[in-house]
Structures are given as C-alpha cells and as structure tokens.
Amino acid sequence: MSAEERFAGGERAVNGEPVVRVRNLHKWFGRLHVLRGVDLDVAEREVVVIIGRSGSGKSTFLRCINFLEEPSAGEVAVAGISIPAGHRGRELNRDLLKLRMRTGMVFQEFNLFPHMTVLENVSEGPVTVKRIPRAEAVRMGEHFLAKVGLLDKRDEYPIRLSSGQKQRVAIARALCMEPRVMLFDEPTSALDPELTGEVLDVMRQLARDGMTMLVVTHEMGFARDVADRVIFMEDGIFVEQGPPDVIFRRPQDPRTQRFLQRVLD
Amino acid sequence: MRRIIRGPLVVLAVVLVAALAATACQPRPAQPQAANDLLAEVLARGVLRVATDPNYPPQSYLDEATKQWTGFDIDVAREIARRLGVELEFVTPDWDLITAGNWADRWDLSIGSMTITPERAKGLHFTQPYYTTPAQVFVHASNTSYRSPADLSGKRIGVCGGCTYEEYLTKTLSIPGETINFVIDGADIRAYPTDLYAVEDLALGDGVRLDAVITALPTGLEAIEAGVPLKPLGDPIYFEYLAGAVDRNASKNPVPFVEKVSEIIKAMHADGTLKRLSEQYYGVDLAAAAAAFKPPPEGY
Amino acid sequence: MVPGAVRPVDVADAAWGERQLLVQARQRRVRQLQLFAVWLGIIVLVAGVLVRFNLDVGFMTTWGWFILSRGVPTTLGVSLASITFATVLALIGSLMRISRSPILSGIASFYVSLFRGTPLLVQIYIIYIGLPQLGIVLPAIFAGVLALSLNYGAYMTEIFRAGIQSIGHGQREAALSLGMTPQQTFRRIIWPQAVRLIIPPIGNEFVAMLKDSSLVSVMGIWELTFTATKSGRPRFKNMEALLIAAAAYWVLTALFSTIQSLIESRLGKAHER
C-alpha cells in the first residue's frame, strides 16, 4: 500500500461503530472534580469541536482520551480498543500503546522534538513505534510534509521554523502514524495571530479528506465552518451539543447563550 | 524485533554489577592452597612484597640517574629477598597505612626504618632490628643562642606527628633497652605528617616558623648535604632500634615468617653485611647496637 | 551638493553592509589581542616571582621527564576510568532518583547524600582499609578508581537528574501520544536532549577529577602528584617538582576544556538559528 492510499484511509470502521466512545468519564485533580460524567461517541469522518471557557475541562477531557491524563472513573474506547479507568498491568499497557497509536494528538505548544530535523520529527513515530523501515518512513514523512506544505523545510531544525510552520509539522507528525482520529488541543492558541490561518487551512483540508477529528478551540469561525457537531462544555459536563447552526444561532441553555454572547461580540 | 531486556536501567545495572564483581574478584592475589602460613605463602609465590616510602634518602629514594629504587632500606630488603630465595617487589602506601597494621595481605613486610615502639607492636610483629638511628636535634644554621638541647625548653619544635620524637617531647617515650633522659621541658610541639615538612619549615629561617627540629641524624645530615641551612645541636638525644615489621592480622599465620626474617637479619649482622651497608650509606656503623638487641620476653 | 555636508549613508548599499562586517571582525581581533596581552603580562609577572624562588633548573631537567612520563599516564588513566564509571553510575542513579518506585528513589537519594556528604579522602581510606574487612581486597588503583567513581557519580547523579528533568513535560507527552513506551520516550526523546545539557558539566567534573585524582596517592599510586613529591622531597626540591606537576595539570585541564567546548558546539547545532 502506498502512503497515498494509506492516507486516503483504506481501513474504515466496520459496522458503523464509533471511532471514539467515552462512557461516564470522571476526573479529579485532588479535591477538584474536573470531569463530572462525560459521554461521547464520535463517528467515522465526523468533526467534533468542543468549545467553552478556560478551565471548563475541555483540554482535560481531550487528554483523557489518549490517557495523557489518567481518568478517575469511566471508560474510553478508540477504534475498538477499550480501556477502563484505573487500569493496571501489562496486558492493559499494551492496549494503551495500541490506543495511542490510533490516536493522533496536536498540542497547543507544538512539542516538536528540537534535536531532530523536520523530517526526523515526522518519521520518528513510524520508525520507533511501528518499526517501519526507515526508507518507507521517510517516504511517508515526505508525503505528509507535502500535505501540510512544508516539504521544502524537511532538513531544517524546528527552531528555524515560524510558529505556524511548527504546528503544521506537528500535524504531519501525528498524521504519519495514520491515526483513526486526530485530537487537537487548542492548536492555534500559541500562534502569532497572523499565522493561525495557515494552520486552520490545513485542518480544513484534513476534514475535507474525511479525517475523524476532535478539536478543542476558541476559533468560533472554524467551528461554524468545519464542525459536524459543536459541544459546549462547562464545569466538567457537556451542557449542550448539536450542529453548528443550532448551537451558534439558537442555543437552548442560558449558559451557552451567555458564553456565545461574550465570545462572539 | 522485541527487546528482551526492558529499559536501559536494567541493562546498565547488570553491566555495573558485573563490572564490580569482576574488579572485586579478579585482583585478589592467587593464594597457594598449601599451609595457613605466611612464610610458606611467600616462598610458594616466589615474590616478597615490601612496603617502603621512597621519601627518605639515604634509606629509601629514587636514584637520580636511573630513577630506580635505592638506599639502605632498599638494599636490606634486597638482601632479605635474596636469602629467602624469592623475587622482590616494592609497594608505596602512605606511612600511616603501614604503621597502622591491618594490611589486608596487600604486602608482606615493611622495611622502612621503622622504630620499635610498644604502641606499634600492638598491631605489628617486629623482626630483629637491623640498625639503630640516633635521634638528633637540629637548629637553623644561623642560630648562635642554643648550646644544647636543654636550651630548647618552651621553644617551637617540629616533629613528625605520632612518631617517637613527639613522644620524646611529651615524655611518654619508652624504648626497650634504653634509658632516656628527657632534657627538654614544655616544648611547643609542632607535629607534621612527615619530618621533611618540619625540615622545610625550619629552613625558612631561624625562628620563622620553628626554632628546632628533631629528626633522625642521617635524615638531617642528608638535608644539610642538599644545601638546607641546618646544623645539629649537641649529641643525639637517644637511639632508636629500627626493624622490619609484619602485620599481626595477616590472614596467614605470620610468626614463622617473622622468625625467618629475624634469623636472616641476625645472619646479616654476624657476617658483616649490615655493617658494610651502614658504612656505605651513612659513613658509620649504625648496625652494631642492633645486633645486640634483646626483645622483651613476651616478644614482638 | 553643498561642500562639507555629510553624505547620507546609503543603507541599501551592499558595500556598506560588507564594511560593517569587516569592522566587527576587526573589533573581535583587537579584543583577542588584548586578552592575549593580559595573559602574557600575567605570565611574565608570575615568571618573575618564580625566578626569585631560586629554582634549581638542573633538578627540573633531570626529573621533569620522569615525573611527567610516570605521572601523567596514571593520572589520565585513573581519571578517564573514573569518569566513565561515574557517568554510568550517574545515569543509573538519576534514573532511580526520578523513578516512581520509593525503593529505587530511596536508594539513589541515600547514595547521593552519603557520597556528597563525606570527604573524598575519607571515602578513599574507607574503601582501601574497610573493604578488606568484608574480604574484598582491592589493589590500590582499583580502590582509587572505585572511590573517585562513587564520589563523582553522586555529584553527577544530581547533574543528570536536573538535566533530564529540565526537558519540558510536553516532549514526554508528544512522544507518548505517538505510542512510544516510556523506555522509547526516554531513549529517543528525553535523553538526547538531556545529554546536550549534561555534557558541559561532565566536562567540568572531569577537569575537577583530574585534580582530585591526586588524593589516591595516599595509597601509593604513582600518579602525578605522588611522583612529583617522591622525586622532589628527598632532595629538598619540592617546589621544583610541584611546579612541574602543576604545569602538567594545567596543560591537561586546558586541553580537556578545549575538547569540551568543541563537543559543546557540535551538540548545539540543532539549537542554532
């Protein structure tokens, strides 16, 4: 299978099962109850955008999906790998690695590996995690760098890139693992304002290509244009969700209304 | 391919433990199975390991031209090894480590002009002494006010810490077979790790750091010959008996070995070897008195 | 143009930029010359003081080569072996220190506390005299290397730990999110970045060790200081002998400092704009 075909996404979910399934997720930080029983199904090719104030639990929720934060209670499943909270032991650790391989993540602060060139950054996952021969990993890396428009930067070190370019490399790095779902944790919040456009464009293209995406962002324009579903989150629960038209035009819950009023003005 | 060992930590831990085990086991001297007896072991090994401190001409030092071991002690050790019929090997641990005993079998014998004292005899067996050394007071060459050691009462006197010269000044010295006159009262004792530091300090000038030094007569004379501005003050204040020493805590029984070395030294007194060596290095016979030394009945 | 008026600098002029670069290069050269002159001045001054010591040049020529040829290889060998073992110890120690296991972390922090809290000389004596009580008789040179390794390993454990922990949390998360195991994360992502921070202090430790290795002379190891004192003291030429040793230490440390900065600039490649 060529990289092209891989990216086009040969293997699709069978019998319409959701790619991400979260059940009754709770998270405590000490005495702080940050997630208070969250449920979510994300379907194949669906783009879900989570909005809400800082501190509402959006990022924590996203980080619980690939277990960068350990959920306190509940269950998370990605592409058929299901892991209950409080898991321990070798068997489940192997499941955890499998789940993370199928979940791409893009961070607010990019977190590129500064000691590797751009190409090494994107091919690191396939080589180290998937044990794909380096030559093939390089081909894949180049493919995805082309996809985000940065093939000409392949031999640069991250420090020589602009923040927008860094974030695009980070997206290519995650894509290189051919994930079933991409998690975006405020991908434009750390960017210079004039550079958010290029990153959002890449994300738009990704959505058009049929990638399943779960995005935490403050970019209301992006949510309105790209999302299939928008979720408003506050105090660790999903207050309201629906198609962007409904959420942005006719929000039902007064908390959603208050929030939108503030950010859209 | 799956890694068999998990994590760099485990690999490194294993490597380190193996390395430590290897260094811990490997260098232990090959011990002949024969008898639980140091003499037998030395003979079986074919090598006599002698501790010396090459700091003291003319007893023990490196030769200017050849950079080889040389000196009176060195020649005595060579002769002992020759008469035992074994090779000779020198080691150079700190003097304190030699006199403290508990050598952990690292070497067999000290031939280092060591004075027999009851204190040292607690940790070490002494052989028959092979010569004596006069303890001598030295003052700076420019000094004219001191006539005899008795003039030094209350003065600053440099000695090596823990050696007999310090005991002389504290009036606690006792040497078997010697009656000692303590003529210096209330000295301001300045103890040094070795007499040579004291000599260097006295050389700075009369009364600069020290007023006098007590050291072995040959050591002081050697310094004077090397151009150090000292002069002896009066006659030697006492004589020390200098002998070979063996660790009492050697893992093999050391007594037959000590007796054998004593026997060799007595023979070297009897056939004039020690007298000849003493005259060669010191210009006088310092061996004669040591030949007549009688150890106390309980022995050393 | 009015005579005497200052002609405005044409900043767009390429030659103007070239000239600026030349000026800067000349300023750098002048500064280097000034530094060199200061060093030269101090050296002449020190040499003047040394002349007043009445040094015996004859002794220095007869014994210099012996002191250097016998002492330098031993000093270098002991230091190189010790820094190698100390690095291994520090790597293990730092990993144990940051491990979540209270047993491993406890052992490591005890080790660091003990060996940083006691003098190196005392440790040397204890290893040389104490270990035989347990039936382990190490030859002097091994005891010396062991003591230096343990002592420096303790200091370097803290250096390594700080280096590893200074790598941002985001790096770990990015690696884990790709599906790397914690071991892969450490080996591929954290360690290579930490090394860049750790190398300069290792160089400093090595330079310090070159000098501290003189302490093993108490066990009768013929390293630089021991060889110098045993050559000089019996002839009352201690100053001459020690000056030779001091010069050798100085050359060695300068040499290794240079090597260290070369390695540093190589490692810094990824971080230059």
PDB file of N, CA and C in Angstrom, chain B residues 3 6-7 9 12-13 16 20 23 27-28 53-55 57 61-64 67 69 92-94 97 104 106-107 196-197 199-200 223 226 228, chain C residues 62-63 66 85 88-89 91-92 95 125 128-129 132 135-139 142 146 183 186-187 218-220 222 226 229-230 233-236 238:
ATOM      1  N   ARG B   3      12.669  -6.225  22.233  1.00  0.00           N
ATOM      2  CA  ARG B   3      13.807  -6.181  23.141  1.00  0.00           C
ATOM      3  C   ARG B   3      13.589  -7.176  24.265  1.00  0.00           C
ATOM      4  N   ARG B   6      14.148  -5.150  29.479  1.00  0.00           N
ATOM      5  CA  ARG B   6      13.337  -3.944  29.496  1.00  0.00           C
ATOM      6  C   ARG B   6      14.122  -2.771  30.056  1.00  0.00           C
ATOM      7  N   GLY B   7      14.269  -1.764  29.200  1.00  0.00           N
ATOM      8  CA  GLY B   7      14.747  -0.483  29.703  1.00  0.00           C
ATOM      9  C   GLY B   7      16.257  -0.409  29.863  1.00  0.00           C
ATOM     10  N   LEU B   9      17.826   1.037  32.157  1.00  0.00           N
ATOM     11  CA  LEU B   9      18.187   0.955  33.563  1.00  0.00           C
ATOM     12  C   LEU B   9      18.659  -0.438  33.922  1.00  0.00           C
ATOM     13  N   LEU B  12      22.037  -1.373  32.308  1.00  0.00           N
ATOM     14  CA  LEU B  12      23.166  -0.722  32.953  1.00  0.00           C
ATOM     15  C   LEU B  12      23.429  -1.304  34.331  1.00  0.00           C
ATOM     16  N   ALA B  13      22.374  -1.595  35.039  1.00  0.00           N
ATOM     17  CA  ALA B  13      22.538  -2.158  36.375  1.00  0.00           C
ATOM     18  C   ALA B  13      23.292  -3.483  36.283  1.00  0.00           C
ATOM     19  N   LEU B  16      26.951  -2.898  35.436  1.00  0.00           N
ATOM     20  CA  LEU B  16      27.717  -2.353  36.545  1.00  0.00           C
ATOM     21  C   LEU B  16      28.018  -3.410  37.597  1.00  0.00           C
ATOM     22  N   LEU B  20      31.650  -4.575  38.749  1.00  0.00           N
ATOM     23  CA  LEU B  20      32.106  -4.515  40.142  1.00  0.00           C
ATOM     24  C   LEU B  20      32.532  -5.888  40.620  1.00  0.00           C
ATOM     25  N   THR B  23      35.923  -6.659  39.153  1.00  0.00           N
ATOM     26  CA  THR B  23      37.051  -5.993  39.792  1.00  0.00           C
ATOM     27  C   THR B  23      37.247  -6.499  41.215  1.00  0.00           C
ATOM     28  N   PRO B  27      41.440  -9.207  41.176  1.00  0.00           N
ATOM     29  CA  PRO B  27      42.797  -8.906  41.597  1.00  0.00           C
ATOM     30  C   PRO B  27      43.232  -9.561  42.895  1.00  0.00           C
ATOM     31  N   ARG B  28      42.400 -10.362  43.516  1.00  0.00           N
ATOM     32  CA  ARG B  28      42.815 -10.991  44.749  1.00  0.00           C
ATOM     33  C   ARG B  28      44.037 -11.862  44.479  1.00  0.00           C
ATOM     34  N   ASP B  53      58.714   3.704  51.819  1.00  0.00           N
ATOM     35  CA  ASP B  53      58.300   5.064  51.472  1.00  0.00           C
ATOM     36  C   ASP B  53      59.506   5.775  50.883  1.00  0.00           C
ATOM     37  N   PRO B  54      59.531   5.956  49.560  1.00  0.00           N
ATOM     38  CA  PRO B  54      60.751   6.480  48.918  1.00  0.00           C
ATOM     39  C   PRO B  54      60.893   7.977  49.099  1.00  0.00           C
ATOM     40  N   ASN B  55      60.848   8.405  50.334  1.00  0.00           N
ATOM     41  CA  ASN B  55      60.858   9.826  50.661  1.00  0.00           C
ATOM     42  C   ASN B  55      62.124  10.185  51.421  1.00  0.00           C
ATOM     43  N   PRO B  57      66.058   9.783  51.707  1.00  0.00           N
ATOM     44  CA  PRO B  57      67.436   9.412  51.488  1.00  0.00           C
ATOM     45  C   PRO B  57      68.170   9.491  52.827  1.00  0.00           C
ATOM     46  N   TYR B  61      64.875   5.944  48.387  1.00  0.00           N
ATOM     47  CA  TYR B  61      64.606   7.032  47.452  1.00  0.00           C
ATOM     48  C   TYR B  61      64.853   6.534  46.051  1.00  0.00           C
ATOM     49  N   LEU B  62      64.553   7.396  45.083  1.00  0.00           N
ATOM     50  CA  LEU B  62      64.802   7.037  43.689  1.00  0.00           C
ATOM     51  C   LEU B  62      66.154   7.591  43.264  1.00  0.00           C
ATOM     52  N   ASP B  63      66.905   6.764  42.580  1.00  0.00           N
ATOM     53  CA  ASP B  63      68.233   7.189  42.159  1.00  0.00           C
ATOM     54  C   ASP B  63      68.123   8.268  41.096  1.00  0.00           C
ATOM     55  N   GLU B  64      68.989   9.288  41.238  1.00  0.00           N
ATOM     56  CA  GLU B  64      68.957  10.432  40.337  1.00  0.00           C
ATOM     57  C   GLU B  64      69.113  10.021  38.874  1.00  0.00           C
ATOM     58  N   LYS B  67      66.590   6.489  38.164  1.00  0.00           N
ATOM     59  CA  LYS B  67      65.211   6.555  38.631  1.00  0.00           C
ATOM     60  C   LYS B  67      64.763   5.221  39.229  1.00  0.00           C
ATOM     61  N   TRP B  69      64.831   2.279  42.498  1.00  0.00           N
ATOM     62  CA  TRP B  69      64.867   2.251  43.948  1.00  0.00           C
ATOM     63  C   TRP B  69      66.304   2.183  44.426  1.00  0.00           C
ATOM     64  N   THR B  92      54.207   1.263  47.735  1.00  0.00           N
ATOM     65  CA  THR B  92      54.494   2.557  48.368  1.00  0.00           C
ATOM     66  C   THR B  92      53.271   3.175  49.038  1.00  0.00           C
ATOM     67  N   PRO B  93      52.627   2.465  49.941  1.00  0.00           N
ATOM     68  CA  PRO B  93      51.473   3.088  50.611  1.00  0.00           C
ATOM     69  C   PRO B  93      51.916   4.202  51.557  1.00  0.00           C
ATOM     70  N   ASP B  94      50.948   5.018  51.940  1.00  0.00           N
ATOM     71  CA  ASP B  94      51.178   6.074  52.906  1.00  0.00           C
ATOM     72  C   ASP B  94      51.774   5.471  54.188  1.00  0.00           C
ATOM     73  N   LEU B  97      49.449   4.200  56.775  1.00  0.00           N
ATOM     74  CA  LEU B  97      48.789   2.938  56.458  1.00  0.00           C
ATOM     75  C   LEU B  97      49.704   1.764  56.815  1.00  0.00           C
ATOM     76  N   ALA B 104      45.645  -6.109  55.111  1.00  0.00           N
ATOM     77  CA  ALA B 104      44.762  -6.863  54.207  1.00  0.00           C
ATOM     78  C   ALA B 104      45.571  -7.716  53.218  1.00  0.00           C
ATOM     79  N   ARG B 106      48.062  -7.037  51.504  1.00  0.00           N
ATOM     80  CA  ARG B 106      48.480  -6.367  50.272  1.00  0.00           C
ATOM     81  C   ARG B 106      49.991  -6.419  50.098  1.00  0.00           C
ATOM     82  N   TRP B 107      50.720  -6.461  51.232  1.00  0.00           N
ATOM     83  CA  TRP B 107      52.170  -6.649  51.177  1.00  0.00           C
ATOM     84  C   TRP B 107      52.558  -7.454  52.392  1.00  0.00           C
ATOM     85  N   LEU B 196      60.031  15.783  57.056  1.00  0.00           N
ATOM     86  CA  LEU B 196      60.596  16.631  55.999  1.00  0.00           C
ATOM     87  C   LEU B 196      59.867  17.960  55.880  1.00  0.00           C
ATOM     88  N   TYR B 197      58.573  17.959  56.168  1.00  0.00           N
ATOM     89  CA  TYR B 197      57.861  19.244  56.212  1.00  0.00           C
ATOM     90  C   TYR B 197      58.477  20.124  57.291  1.00  0.00           C
ATOM     91  N   VAL B 199      61.483  19.993  58.451  1.00  0.00           N
ATOM     92  CA  VAL B 199      62.805  20.465  57.997  1.00  0.00           C
ATOM     93  C   VAL B 199      62.639  21.647  57.054  1.00  0.00           C
ATOM     94  N   GLU B 200      61.648  21.537  56.125  1.00  0.00           N
ATOM     95  CA  GLU B 200      61.419  22.633  55.180  1.00  0.00           C
ATOM     96  C   GLU B 200      61.034  23.918  55.919  1.00  0.00           C
ATOM     97  N   ALA B 223      69.924  16.364  54.571  1.00  0.00           N
ATOM     98  CA  ALA B 223      69.357  17.673  54.217  1.00  0.00           C
ATOM     99  C   ALA B 223      70.457  18.717  54.141  1.00  0.00           C
ATOM    100  N   ALA B 226      72.266  18.490  51.078  1.00  0.00           N
ATOM    101  CA  ALA B 226      71.490  19.000  49.940  1.00  0.00           C
ATOM    102  C   ALA B 226      71.397  20.526  49.952  1.00  0.00           C
ATOM    103  N   VAL B 228      70.391  22.482  52.694  1.00  0.00           N
ATOM    104  CA  VAL B 228      69.428  23.069  53.629  1.00  0.00           C
ATOM    105  C   VAL B 228      70.211  23.653  54.811  1.00  0.00           C
TER     106      VAL B 228
ATOM    107  N   THR C  62      66.556  17.154  35.048  1.00  0.00           N
ATOM    108  CA  THR C  62      66.828  15.724  35.291  1.00  0.00           C
ATOM    109  C   THR C  62      65.544  14.969  35.623  1.00  0.00           C
ATOM    110  N   TRP C  63      64.634  15.612  36.382  1.00  0.00           N
ATOM    111  CA  TRP C  63      63.473  14.869  36.889  1.00  0.00           C
ATOM    112  C   TRP C  63      62.191  15.144  36.127  1.00  0.00           C
ATOM    113  N   PHE C  66      60.835  12.274  33.975  1.00  0.00           N
ATOM    114  CA  PHE C  66      60.413  11.140  34.805  1.00  0.00           C
ATOM    115  C   PHE C  66      59.056  11.411  35.449  1.00  0.00           C
ATOM    116  N   PHE C  85      33.059   5.315  34.736  1.00  0.00           N
ATOM    117  CA  PHE C  85      32.210   4.626  35.710  1.00  0.00           C
ATOM    118  C   PHE C  85      31.249   5.606  36.384  1.00  0.00           C
ATOM    119  N   VAL C  88      28.295   6.196  34.201  1.00  0.00           N
ATOM    120  CA  VAL C  88      27.353   5.079  34.249  1.00  0.00           C
ATOM    121  C   VAL C  88      26.561   5.126  35.562  1.00  0.00           C
ATOM    122  N   LEU C  89      27.292   5.330  36.667  1.00  0.00           N
ATOM    123  CA  LEU C  89      26.626   5.413  37.978  1.00  0.00           C
ATOM    124  C   LEU C  89      25.607   6.545  37.999  1.00  0.00           C
ATOM    125  N   LEU C  91      24.046   7.890  35.498  1.00  0.00           N
ATOM    126  CA  LEU C  91      22.880   7.592  34.655  1.00  0.00           C
ATOM    127  C   LEU C  91      21.912   6.695  35.430  1.00  0.00           C
ATOM    128  N   ILE C  92      22.474   5.628  36.006  1.00  0.00           N
ATOM    129  CA  ILE C  92      21.619   4.731  36.786  1.00  0.00           C
ATOM    130  C   ILE C  92      21.007   5.475  37.968  1.00  0.00           C
ATOM    131  N   LEU C  95      18.241   7.890  36.998  1.00  0.00           N
ATOM    132  CA  LEU C  95      17.003   7.191  36.610  1.00  0.00           C
ATOM    133  C   LEU C  95      16.293   6.652  37.851  1.00  0.00           C
ATOM    134  N   TYR C 125      40.036   6.165  52.006  1.00  0.00           N
ATOM    135  CA  TYR C 125      40.563   5.352  53.103  1.00  0.00           C
ATOM    136  C   TYR C 125      39.611   4.209  53.444  1.00  0.00           C
ATOM    137  N   TYR C 128      39.774   1.540  50.899  1.00  0.00           N
ATOM    138  CA  TYR C 128      41.058   0.851  50.900  1.00  0.00           C
ATOM    139  C   TYR C 128      41.242  -0.010  52.143  1.00  0.00           C
ATOM    140  N   ILE C 129      40.849   0.538  53.285  1.00  0.00           N
ATOM    141  CA  ILE C 129      41.073  -0.178  54.541  1.00  0.00           C
ATOM    142  C   ILE C 129      39.842  -0.970  54.946  1.00  0.00           C
ATOM    143  N   PRO C 132      38.542  -4.597  52.855  1.00  0.00           N
ATOM    144  CA  PRO C 132      39.180  -5.877  53.189  1.00  0.00           C
ATOM    145  C   PRO C 132      38.527  -6.581  54.375  1.00  0.00           C
ATOM    146  N   GLY C 135      36.401  -8.983  53.166  1.00  0.00           N
ATOM    147  CA  GLY C 135      37.017  -9.987  52.316  1.00  0.00           C
ATOM    148  C   GLY C 135      37.263  -9.514  50.902  1.00  0.00           C
ATOM    149  N   ILE C 136      37.015  -8.227  50.639  1.00  0.00           N
ATOM    150  CA  ILE C 136      37.265  -7.703  49.293  1.00  0.00           C
ATOM    151  C   ILE C 136      38.526  -6.863  49.343  1.00  0.00           C
ATOM    152  N   VAL C 137      39.628  -7.399  48.821  1.00  0.00           N
ATOM    153  CA  VAL C 137      40.875  -6.659  48.845  1.00  0.00           C
ATOM    154  C   VAL C 137      41.134  -6.095  47.460  1.00  0.00           C
ATOM    155  N   LEU C 138      40.842  -4.806  47.296  1.00  0.00           N
ATOM    156  CA  LEU C 138      41.073  -4.170  46.002  1.00  0.00           C
ATOM    157  C   LEU C 138      42.497  -3.641  45.962  1.00  0.00           C
ATOM    158  N   PRO C 139      43.206  -3.859  44.861  1.00  0.00           N
ATOM    159  CA  PRO C 139      44.505  -3.200  44.714  1.00  0.00           C
ATOM    160  C   PRO C 139      44.279  -1.699  44.723  1.00  0.00           C
ATOM    161  N   PHE C 142      42.487   0.095  41.844  1.00  0.00           N
ATOM    162  CA  PHE C 142      41.057  -0.181  41.719  1.00  0.00           C
ATOM    163  C   PHE C 142      40.282   0.547  42.825  1.00  0.00           C
ATOM    164  N   LEU C 146      37.438   3.200  42.175  1.00  0.00           N
ATOM    165  CA  LEU C 146      36.120   2.976  42.771  1.00  0.00           C
ATOM    166  C   LEU C 146      35.689   4.189  43.597  1.00  0.00           C
ATOM    167  N   GLN C 183      10.198   3.734  27.921  1.00  0.00           N
ATOM    168  CA  GLN C 183      11.622   3.489  27.633  1.00  0.00           C
ATOM    169  C   GLN C 183      12.028   4.148  26.315  1.00  0.00           C
ATOM    170  N   PHE C 186      12.261   7.823  26.709  1.00  0.00           N
ATOM    171  CA  PHE C 186      13.491   8.268  27.345  1.00  0.00           C
ATOM    172  C   PHE C 186      14.654   8.191  26.364  1.00  0.00           C
ATOM    173  N   ARG C 187      14.791   7.057  25.691  1.00  0.00           N
ATOM    174  CA  ARG C 187      15.952   6.827  24.838  1.00  0.00           C
ATOM    175  C   ARG C 187      15.973   7.749  23.630  1.00  0.00           C
ATOM    176  N   VAL C 218      47.591   8.641  48.380  1.00  0.00           N
ATOM    177  CA  VAL C 218      47.801   8.128  49.745  1.00  0.00           C
ATOM    178  C   VAL C 218      47.917   6.613  49.750  1.00  0.00           C
ATOM    179  N   MET C 219      47.404   5.971  48.706  1.00  0.00           N
ATOM    180  CA  MET C 219      47.520   4.519  48.648  1.00  0.00           C
ATOM    181  C   MET C 219      48.778   4.089  47.896  1.00  0.00           C
ATOM    182  N   GLY C 220      49.639   5.071  47.590  1.00  0.00           N
ATOM    183  CA  GLY C 220      50.898   4.726  46.954  1.00  0.00           C
ATOM    184  C   GLY C 220      50.784   4.550  45.459  1.00  0.00           C
ATOM    185  N   TRP C 222      51.362   5.861  41.838  1.00  0.00           N
ATOM    186  CA  TRP C 222      52.339   6.810  41.293  1.00  0.00           C
ATOM    187  C   TRP C 222      51.707   7.714  40.254  1.00  0.00           C
ATOM    188  N   PHE C 226      51.981  12.324  43.376  1.00  0.00           N
ATOM    189  CA  PHE C 226      52.805  11.393  44.148  1.00  0.00           C
ATOM    190  C   PHE C 226      54.212  11.314  43.562  1.00  0.00           C
ATOM    191  N   THR C 229      56.163  14.495  44.357  1.00  0.00           N
ATOM    192  CA  THR C 229      56.662  14.663  45.732  1.00  0.00           C
ATOM    193  C   THR C 229      57.744  13.642  46.041  1.00  0.00           C
ATOM    194  N   LYS C 230      57.584  12.413  45.519  1.00  0.00           N
ATOM    195  CA  LYS C 230      58.609  11.410  45.818  1.00  0.00           C
ATOM    196  C   LYS C 230      59.902  11.685  45.070  1.00  0.00           C
ATOM    197  N   ARG C 233      60.843  15.735  47.196  1.00  0.00           N
ATOM    198  CA  ARG C 233      61.035  15.886  48.632  1.00  0.00           C
ATOM    199  C   ARG C 233      62.359  15.326  49.145  1.00  0.00           C
ATOM    200  N   PRO C 234      62.749  14.114  48.731  1.00  0.00           N
ATOM    201  CA  PRO C 234      64.001  13.575  49.285  1.00  0.00           C
ATOM    202  C   PRO C 234      65.195  14.457  48.963  1.00  0.00           C
ATOM    203  N   ARG C 235      65.083  15.280  47.913  1.00  0.00           N
ATOM    204  CA  ARG C 235      66.214  16.136  47.546  1.00  0.00           C
ATOM    205  C   ARG C 235      65.957  17.578  47.951  1.00  0.00           C
ATOM    206  N   PHE C 236      64.879  17.779  48.703  1.00  0.00           N
ATOM    207  CA  PHE C 236      64.510  19.129  49.146  1.00  0.00           C
ATOM    208  C   PHE C 236      64.302  20.052  47.952  1.00  0.00           C
ATOM    209  N   ASN C 238      61.120  20.207  46.552  1.00  0.00           N
ATOM    210  CA  ASN C 238      59.676  20.009  46.448  1.00  0.00           C
ATOM    211  C   ASN C 238      59.034  21.049  45.539  1.00  0.00           C
TER     212      ASN C 238
END
